[in-house]
Coordinates of C-alpha atoms in Angstrom, one line a residue:
X20 CA 17.7 -10.5 13.7
X21 CA 15.6 -9.7 10.7
X22 CA 13.7 -6.2 11.0
X23 CA 10.7 -6.9 8.7
X24 CA 8.6 -4.6 6.6
X25 CA 5.2 -5.4 5.4
X26 CA 5.2 -8.1 2.9
X27 CA 8.9 -9.2 4.0
X28 CA 9.7 -12.7 5.1
X29 CA 12.2 -14.5 6.8
X30 CA 13.1 -18.4 7.4
X31 CA 12.5 -19.8 10.9
X32 CA 14.5 -22.3 12.6
X33 CA 13.1 -25.6 13.8
X34 CA 11.5 -25.6 17.3
X35 CA 9.2 -23.6 19.3
X36 CA 8.7 -19.8 18.7
X37 CA 7.8 -17.2 21.3
X38 CA 5.9 -14.3 19.8
X39 CA 5.3 -11.3 22.0
X40 CA 3.5 -7.9 21.5
X41 CA 3.7 -5.9 24.8
X42 CA 1.1 -3.1 25.6
X43 CA -2.5 -2.7 26.1
X44 CA -3.3 -5.3 23.5
X45 CA -5.2 -8.9 23.4
X46 CA -3.0 -11.3 21.3
X47 CA -4.6 -14.1 19.3
X48 CA -3.4 -16.7 16.7
X49 CA -5.5 -18.6 14.1
X50 CA -4.4 -21.9 12.7
X51 CA -5.5 -22.5 9.3
X52 CA -4.8 -25.0 6.4
X53 CA -3.7 -24.5 2.9
X54 CA -6.8 -23.1 1.8
X55 CA -6.8 -20.1 4.5
X56 CA -9.7 -21.5 6.7
X57 CA -9.8 -23.1 10.1
X58 CA -10.7 -27.0 10.6
X59 CA -12.9 -25.8 13.6
X60 CA -13.5 -23.2 16.4
X61 CA -10.4 -24.9 18.3
X62 CA -7.9 -23.3 15.8
X63 CA -8.7 -20.0 17.3
X64 CA -6.5 -19.3 20.3
X65 CA -7.6 -16.2 22.3
X66 CA -8.1 -15.0 25.9
X67 CA -11.1 -17.2 26.3
X68 CA -9.4 -20.2 24.7
X69 CA -5.8 -20.0 25.4
X70 CA -4.5 -23.2 23.9
X71 CA -4.7 -25.6 20.9
X72 CA -2.4 -28.2 19.7
X73 CA 1.1 -26.7 19.0
X74 CA 0.0 -23.1 20.4
X75 CA -0.5 -21.6 23.7
X76 CA -1.2 -18.1 24.9
X77 CA -0.1 -16.7 28.0
X78 CA -0.4 -13.0 28.8
X79 CA 1.3 -10.7 25.9
X80 CA 3.1 -13.9 24.6
X81 CA 2.1 -16.7 22.4
X82 CA 4.2 -19.9 21.8
X83 CA 3.9 -21.9 18.6
X84 CA 5.6 -25.1 17.9
X85 CA 4.9 -25.9 14.4
X86 CA 5.8 -29.4 15.1
X87 CA 2.9 -29.9 17.4
X88 CA 0.2 -28.1 15.2
X89 CA -2.7 -30.2 14.3
X90 CA -2.8 -32.2 11.1
X91 CA -3.0 -30.2 7.9
X92 CA -2.0 -26.9 9.5
X93 CA -0.3 -24.8 6.9
X94 CA -0.3 -21.3 8.5
X95 CA -0.7 -19.5 11.9
X96 CA -1.7 -15.9 11.8
X97 CA -0.9 -13.7 14.5
X98 CA -3.5 -11.1 15.2
X99 CA -3.6 -8.1 17.8
X100 CA -6.6 -6.1 19.1
X101 CA -7.0 -3.5 21.8
X102 CA -7.5 -5.0 25.3
X103 CA -10.2 -2.4 25.6
X104 CA -12.6 -3.6 22.8
X105 CA -13.7 -1.0 20.0
X106 CA -10.6 1.2 20.9
X107 CA -9.0 2.4 17.6
X108 CA -5.5 1.0 17.4
X109 CA -4.2 4.5 16.2
X110 CA -4.8 6.0 19.8
X111 CA -2.6 3.2 21.2
X112 CA 1.2 2.5 21.5
X113 CA 2.4 0.9 18.1
X114 CA 1.9 -2.8 18.4
X115 CA 5.4 -4.3 17.8
X116 CA 5.9 -8.1 17.5
X117 CA 9.1 -10.0 18.3
X118 CA 9.7 -13.3 17.5
X119 CA 12.1 -15.4 19.5
X120 CA 13.4 -19.0 19.2
X121 CA 15.0 -21.4 21.8
X122 CA 16.9 -19.7 24.4
X123 CA 15.3 -16.4 23.9
X124 CA 17.4 -15.5 20.8
X125 CA 15.4 -12.8 18.9
X126 CA 14.8 -14.0 15.3
X127 CA 12.5 -11.2 13.7
X128 CA 11.0 -8.1 14.9
X129 CA 8.1 -6.3 12.9
X130 CA 6.8 -2.8 13.5
X131 CA 3.8 -2.4 11.2
X132 CA 2.8 1.0 9.6
X133 CA 0.9 2.9 12.1
X134 CA -2.8 2.0 12.2
X135 CA -5.5 4.6 12.2
X136 CA -9.2 3.7 12.9
X137 CA -8.7 0.0 12.7
X138 CA -9.6 -2.1 15.7
X139 CA -7.7 -5.3 14.8
X140 CA -4.5 -5.9 13.1
X141 CA -3.1 -9.0 11.4
X142 CA 0.5 -8.6 12.3
X143 CA 2.1 -11.7 10.8
X144 CA 1.7 -15.2 9.6
X145 CA 4.0 -18.2 10.0
X146 CA 3.6 -20.4 6.8
X147 CA 4.8 -23.9 5.8
X148 CA 7.4 -23.8 3.1
X149 CA 8.5 -27.2 1.8
X150 CA 9.8 -29.0 5.1
X151 CA 10.3 -25.9 7.2
X152 CA 8.5 -22.8 8.0
X153 CA 8.9 -19.0 7.4
X154 CA 7.4 -16.0 8.9
X155 CA 5.8 -13.1 6.6
X156 CA 5.0 -9.6 8.0
X157 CA 1.4 -8.4 7.4
X158 CA 0.1 -5.2 9.0
X159 CA -3.4 -5.7 7.6
X160 CA -5.9 -3.8 9.5
X161 CA -9.8 -4.4 10.1
X162 CA -12.2 -1.7 11.4
X163 CA -14.9 -4.2 12.5
X164 CA -13.5 -6.2 15.4
X165 CA -12.3 -9.7 15.9
X166 CA -15.7 -11.2 14.9
X167 CA -15.0 -10.0 11.3
X168 CA -11.4 -11.5 11.3
X169 CA -12.6 -14.7 12.9
X170 CA -15.2 -15.4 10.3
X171 CA -12.9 -14.4 7.6
X172 CA -11.1 -17.3 8.7
X173 CA -14.0 -19.5 8.8
X174 CA -14.5 -19.5 12.6
X175 CA -18.1 -19.7 14.0
X176 CA -18.6 -16.4 15.9
X177 CA -21.6 -16.4 18.6
X178 CA -24.0 -13.5 18.3
X179 CA -23.6 -10.4 20.3
X180 CA -24.8 -11.0 23.9
X181 CA -24.9 -14.9 23.8
X182 CA -22.6 -17.1 25.8
X183 CA -19.7 -18.7 23.8
X184 CA -18.2 -21.7 25.7
X185 CA -14.9 -22.0 24.2
X186 CA -15.8 -19.8 21.2
X187 CA -15.3 -16.0 20.6
X188 CA -18.4 -14.0 21.6
X189 CA -18.3 -11.1 19.2
X190 CA -18.1 -7.5 20.3
X191 CA -20.8 -6.6 17.9
X192 CA -20.7 -4.4 14.8
X193 CA -20.1 -5.5 11.1
X194 CA -18.9 -9.1 11.2
X195 CA -16.6 -8.9 8.0
X196 CA -19.2 -10.2 5.4
X197 CA -21.9 -8.2 3.8
X198 CA -25.0 -8.9 5.8
X199 CA -27.5 -7.9 3.0
X200 CA -25.9 -10.4 0.4
X201 CA -24.0 -7.7 -1.5
X202 CA -21.0 -10.0 -2.2
X203 CA -23.3 -12.9 -3.3
X204 CA -25.4 -10.5 -5.6
X205 CA -22.0 -9.0 -6.9
X206 CA -20.7 -12.5 -7.9
X207 CA -23.9 -13.7 -9.5
X208 CA -23.8 -10.6 -11.7
X209 CA -20.2 -10.9 -12.4
X210 CA -20.4 -14.6 -13.5
X211 CA -23.6 -14.0 -15.4
X212 CA -21.7 -11.4 -17.6
X213 CA -18.7 -14.0 -17.8
X214 CA -20.9 -16.7 -19.0
X215 CA -22.4 -14.6 -21.6
X216 CA -18.8 -13.8 -22.8
X217 CA -17.9 -17.6 -22.8
X218 CA -15.1 -17.4 -20.1
X219 CA -14.8 -19.2 -16.8
X220 CA -16.5 -18.0 -13.6
X221 CA -14.7 -16.4 -10.9
X222 CA -14.5 -17.5 -7.2
X223 CA -14.9 -15.0 -4.4
X224 CA -11.7 -15.1 -2.3
X225 CA -11.8 -14.0 1.5
X226 CA -8.4 -12.5 1.4
X227 CA -9.0 -10.2 -1.5
X228 CA -12.3 -9.3 0.2
X229 CA -10.8 -8.3 3.4
X230 CA -8.3 -6.2 1.2
X231 CA -11.2 -4.6 -0.6
X232 CA -13.3 -4.0 2.5
X233 CA -10.4 -2.2 4.3
X234 CA -9.7 0.1 1.2
X235 CA -13.4 0.9 0.7
X236 CA -13.7 1.8 4.5
X237 CA -10.4 4.0 4.3
X238 CA -11.9 6.0 1.3
X239 CA -15.4 6.5 2.9
X240 CA -13.9 7.8 6.1
X241 CA -11.9 10.4 4.1
X242 CA -14.6 11.0 1.7
X243 CA -12.7 10.4 -1.5
X244 CA -11.3 7.9 -4.0
X245 CA -7.6 7.0 -3.7
X246 CA -5.3 4.4 -4.3
X247 CA -3.6 4.8 -0.9
X248 CA -4.1 6.3 2.5
X249 CA -2.3 9.2 3.9
X250 CA 0.3 6.9 5.5
X251 CA 1.2 5.4 2.1
X252 CA -0.8 2.2 2.6
X253 CA -2.0 1.1 -0.8
X254 CA -4.7 -1.3 -1.8
X255 CA -1.8 -3.4 -3.0
X256 CA -0.2 -3.3 0.2
X257 CA -3.3 -4.5 1.9
X258 CA -3.7 -7.4 -0.7
X259 CA -0.1 -8.5 0.0
X260 CA -0.5 -8.4 3.8
X261 CA -3.6 -10.8 3.6
X262 CA -1.3 -13.5 2.0
X263 CA -2.7 -13.5 -1.5
X264 CA 0.2 -13.3 -4.0
X265 CA -1.0 -12.1 -7.3
X266 CA 0.3 -12.9 -10.7
X267 CA -2.4 -10.5 -12.2
X268 CA -4.4 -7.8 -10.4
X269 CA -6.6 -4.9 -11.3
X270 CA -8.9 -3.1 -9.3
X271 CA -12.0 -0.8 -9.6
X272 CA -12.4 2.2 -7.0
X273 CA -15.8 3.6 -7.4
X274 CA -18.1 6.0 -5.4
X275 CA -22.0 6.6 -5.9
X276 CA -23.6 3.5 -6.9
X277 CA -25.9 2.1 -4.2
X278 CA -26.5 -1.4 -5.0
X279 CA -24.2 -4.3 -6.8
X280 CA -26.3 -4.0 -9.8
X281 CA -25.7 -0.2 -10.1
X282 CA -21.9 -0.8 -9.4
X283 CA -21.9 -3.5 -12.1
X284 CA -23.6 -1.5 -14.6
X285 CA -21.3 1.5 -14.0
X286 CA -18.2 -0.8 -14.6
X287 CA -19.5 -2.4 -17.8
X288 CA -20.5 1.1 -19.1
X289 CA -16.9 1.8 -20.0
X290 CA -14.5 -0.3 -22.1
X291 CA -11.6 -0.3 -20.0
X292 CA -13.7 -0.8 -16.7
X293 CA -15.6 -3.8 -18.3
X294 CA -12.1 -5.8 -19.2
X295 CA -11.9 -7.8 -15.9
X296 CA -15.5 -8.9 -16.2
X297 CA -14.7 -10.9 -19.5
X298 CA -10.8 -11.5 -18.7
X299 CA -10.3 -15.2 -18.7
X300 CA -7.1 -14.8 -16.9
X301 CA -9.0 -13.5 -13.6
X302 CA -9.6 -16.4 -11.2
X303 CA -10.6 -14.6 -8.0
X304 CA -12.4 -11.5 -7.1
X305 CA -13.2 -9.7 -3.8
X306 CA -15.5 -6.9 -3.3
X307 CA -15.9 -4.2 -0.5
X308 CA -18.1 -1.2 0.1
X309 CA -18.7 1.4 2.9
X310 CA -20.8 4.5 3.4
X311 CA -19.2 7.7 4.0
X312 CA -20.5 10.0 6.8
X313 CA -22.2 12.0 4.0
X314 CA -24.1 8.8 2.9
X315 CA -22.1 8.3 -0.3
X316 CA -21.1 4.7 -1.0
X317 CA -17.5 3.8 -1.7
X318 CA -16.6 0.5 -3.7
X319 CA -13.5 -1.6 -4.0
X320 CA -13.3 -4.5 -6.3
X321 CA -10.1 -6.4 -6.8
X322 CA -9.5 -9.0 -9.5
X323 CA -6.8 -11.5 -9.5
X324 CA -5.2 -14.6 -10.4
X325 CA -2.7 -16.3 -8.1
X326 CA 1.0 -16.3 -8.7
X327 CA 2.4 -19.6 -9.9
X328 CA 5.9 -20.4 -11.2
X329 CA 4.4 -21.6 -14.6
X330 CA 2.3 -18.3 -14.9
X331 CA 5.1 -16.0 -14.1
X332 CA 7.3 -17.9 -16.7
X333 CA 4.4 -17.4 -19.2
X334 CA 4.4 -13.6 -18.4
X335 CA 8.1 -13.3 -18.8
X336 CA 8.1 -15.3 -22.2
X337 CA 5.3 -12.9 -23.5
X338 CA 7.3 -9.8 -22.7
X339 CA 10.3 -11.2 -24.5
X340 CA 8.1 -12.3 -27.5
X341 CA 6.7 -8.8 -27.7
X342 CA 10.0 -7.1 -27.2
X343 CA 11.5 -9.2 -30.2
X344 CA 8.5 -8.4 -32.3
X345 CA 9.5 -4.8 -32.0
X346 CA 13.1 -5.6 -33.0
X347 CA 12.0 -7.7 -35.7
X348 CA 9.9 -4.6 -37.1
X349 CA 13.3 -2.5 -36.9
X350 CA 15.2 -5.2 -38.9
X351 CA 17.1 -6.4 -35.7
X352 CA 18.1 -9.7 -34.6
X353 CA 15.9 -11.2 -31.7
X354 CA 17.2 -11.2 -28.2
X355 CA 17.9 -14.8 -26.6
X356 CA 16.4 -15.6 -23.1
X357 CA 19.4 -15.7 -20.5
X358 CA 18.4 -17.4 -17.2
X359 CA 21.1 -15.4 -15.3
X360 CA 19.7 -12.0 -16.6
X361 CA 16.3 -13.3 -15.7
X362 CA 17.6 -14.0 -12.2
X363 CA 18.9 -10.5 -11.6
X364 CA 15.8 -9.1 -13.4
X365 CA 13.4 -10.9 -11.2
X366 CA 15.3 -10.2 -8.0
X367 CA 15.0 -6.5 -8.8
X368 CA 11.4 -6.5 -9.3
X369 CA 11.1 -8.6 -6.0
X370 CA 13.3 -5.9 -4.2
X371 CA 11.1 -2.9 -5.2
X372 CA 8.1 -4.6 -4.1
X373 CA 9.7 -5.7 -0.7
X374 CA 11.4 -2.4 0.0
X375 CA 8.8 0.0 -1.4
X376 CA 11.1 1.8 -3.8
X377 CA 11.1 2.2 -7.6
X378 CA 14.7 3.0 -9.3
X379 CA 17.3 1.6 -11.3
X380 CA 19.8 2.1 -8.3
X381 CA 18.7 0.2 -5.1
X382 CA 18.6 1.7 -1.7
X383 CA 22.3 0.7 -1.0
X384 CA 23.5 1.9 -4.2
X385 CA 23.6 -1.4 -6.6
X386 CA 23.2 -0.6 -10.2
X387 CA 21.9 -2.9 -12.9
X388 CA 25.4 -4.1 -14.1
X389 CA 26.2 -4.8 -10.2
X390 CA 23.1 -7.1 -10.0
X391 CA 24.0 -8.9 -13.4
X392 CA 27.5 -9.4 -12.2
X393 CA 26.3 -10.8 -9.0
X394 CA 23.9 -13.1 -10.9
X395 CA 27.0 -14.6 -12.9
X396 CA 26.3 -12.8 -16.2
X397 CA 29.4 -12.6 -18.4
X398 CA 28.0 -9.8 -20.8
X399 CA 30.2 -6.7 -20.9
X400 CA 27.4 -4.5 -21.7
X401 CA 24.2 -4.2 -19.6
X402 CA 21.0 -2.3 -20.0
X403 CA 17.8 -2.1 -17.9
X404 CA 14.4 -1.0 -18.4
X405 CA 11.7 -0.9 -15.4
X406 CA 8.2 0.0 -15.2
X407 CA 5.4 0.0 -12.5
X408 CA 1.7 -0.2 -12.7
X409 CA 1.0 -1.7 -16.1
X410 CA -1.3 -4.8 -16.1
X411 CA -0.2 -6.8 -18.9
X412 CA 2.8 -7.7 -20.9
X413 CA 1.4 -5.8 -23.8
X414 CA 0.7 -2.8 -21.8
X415 CA 4.3 -2.6 -20.4
X416 CA 5.9 -3.3 -23.8
X417 CA 3.8 -0.6 -25.5
X418 CA 4.8 1.8 -22.6
X419 CA 8.4 1.2 -23.1
X420 CA 8.3 1.6 -26.6
X421 CA 6.6 5.0 -26.2
X422 CA 9.3 6.2 -24.1
X423 CA 12.6 7.4 -25.9
X424 CA 15.0 5.9 -23.2
X425 CA 13.3 2.6 -22.9
X426 CA 12.8 2.2 -26.6
X427 CA 16.3 2.7 -27.3
X428 CA 17.4 -0.3 -25.0
X429 CA 14.8 -2.4 -26.8
X430 CA 16.2 -1.5 -30.1
X431 CA 19.8 -1.3 -29.3
X432 CA 21.5 -3.4 -32.1
X433 CA 24.4 -4.3 -29.7
X434 CA 22.1 -6.3 -27.2
X435 CA 21.8 -10.2 -27.8
X436 CA 20.2 -11.2 -24.7
X437 CA 17.4 -10.6 -22.2
X438 CA 16.0 -11.3 -18.9
X439 CA 12.6 -10.3 -17.5
X440 CA 11.4 -9.9 -14.0
X441 CA 7.9 -9.3 -12.5
X442 CA 6.5 -8.9 -9.1
X443 CA 3.3 -7.6 -7.6
X444 CA 2.6 -5.6 -4.4
X445 CA 3.8 -2.3 -2.9
X446 CA 2.2 1.1 -4.1
X447 CA 1.7 0.4 -7.9
X448 CA 0.8 -3.0 -7.8
X449 CA 3.1 -4.4 -10.5
X450 CA 6.7 -4.1 -11.0
X451 CA 8.4 -4.9 -14.3
X452 CA 12.2 -5.3 -15.0
X453 CA 14.1 -5.9 -18.4
X454 CA 17.7 -6.5 -18.2
X455 CA 19.7 -6.6 -21.5
X456 CA 23.1 -8.0 -22.3
X457 CA 25.4 -7.6 -25.1

């Protein structure tokens, strides 16, 4: 059995799966295509609509057979909410998800970080990977009811008080989108600035927006700017939980401005803050805002590009080029890229994100040379640099060169080979690994 952590995943066997969340909760699932949207209201399985092709809800258990899902289905998101609408999940027992296969064999279990004021939690998602399916633990909270979740996935939600035959009748409140056109106004201002800079426009992404809204709401509730909640949940945890896998990511956390125009003007007023507006690498943006009890407005903007194999390779190659430029300036031979070192470095960056740690030594005691040996590296001498939080190859290499220990590794004459790893998520957002071999 796999005990999953937020962002962790596991491969699933063929056949039907039973997913159970006992307790005072309503369980739902949303079936979506590759773009993260439903094909119609029939893709939302909940208490008023307990079945769809390949999915059936009965009490505290939903059964999903990926082979029976409608054509084009690529993801099934598991959603939990209080049976008593509007009750904060933090006041209830922890909603623990158990996934079982044929014969009742338990395959995975996920106990999410304890929620607070949230009234809905995206617990996990089943997603297609090649010919098979995997499960990813999420733990993404919403404070605005099932209506907000449904609309984020493209489900048509009836107005409060209306009858909804076979569709979700919302419990009222904020519906997951800015009702006054804030997001649209922000996108227009951003893309006007990008057009003036001669870079491609960005597209709004509902997953980034969901993470941004949740983070802005958390800051507003506590009345202060912060990259993470008291329980350790960071903005980057929230992004990962939505299923958006970033190649590049940066954010604005701001309080004070009242309108999108004021927010954009503030961001453009600083050279560092203005960078994402003109960065051609940014492809998607998500915006969230929330008012504190004092009336002060809190904003979160997330700028990102999606992870691709080609993009990851380009980023790793850029780190190697910049590292070799530093060696050339010191009169040293360049380092040759070694795919085995790269595999070990990538695995360590991935592991730091998946298990929320930052160290050369893994939680079970594995050291850099152990990981290199396990990857088949023949080099007798091994060195490692790690870093977190830097948002570009230039920034991370500059940081290493400004640190005596890391600089010594980069400029060590005996080293002849290099591998680079990079992953996003966890608390800091980005996790870098350089592995050197003699």
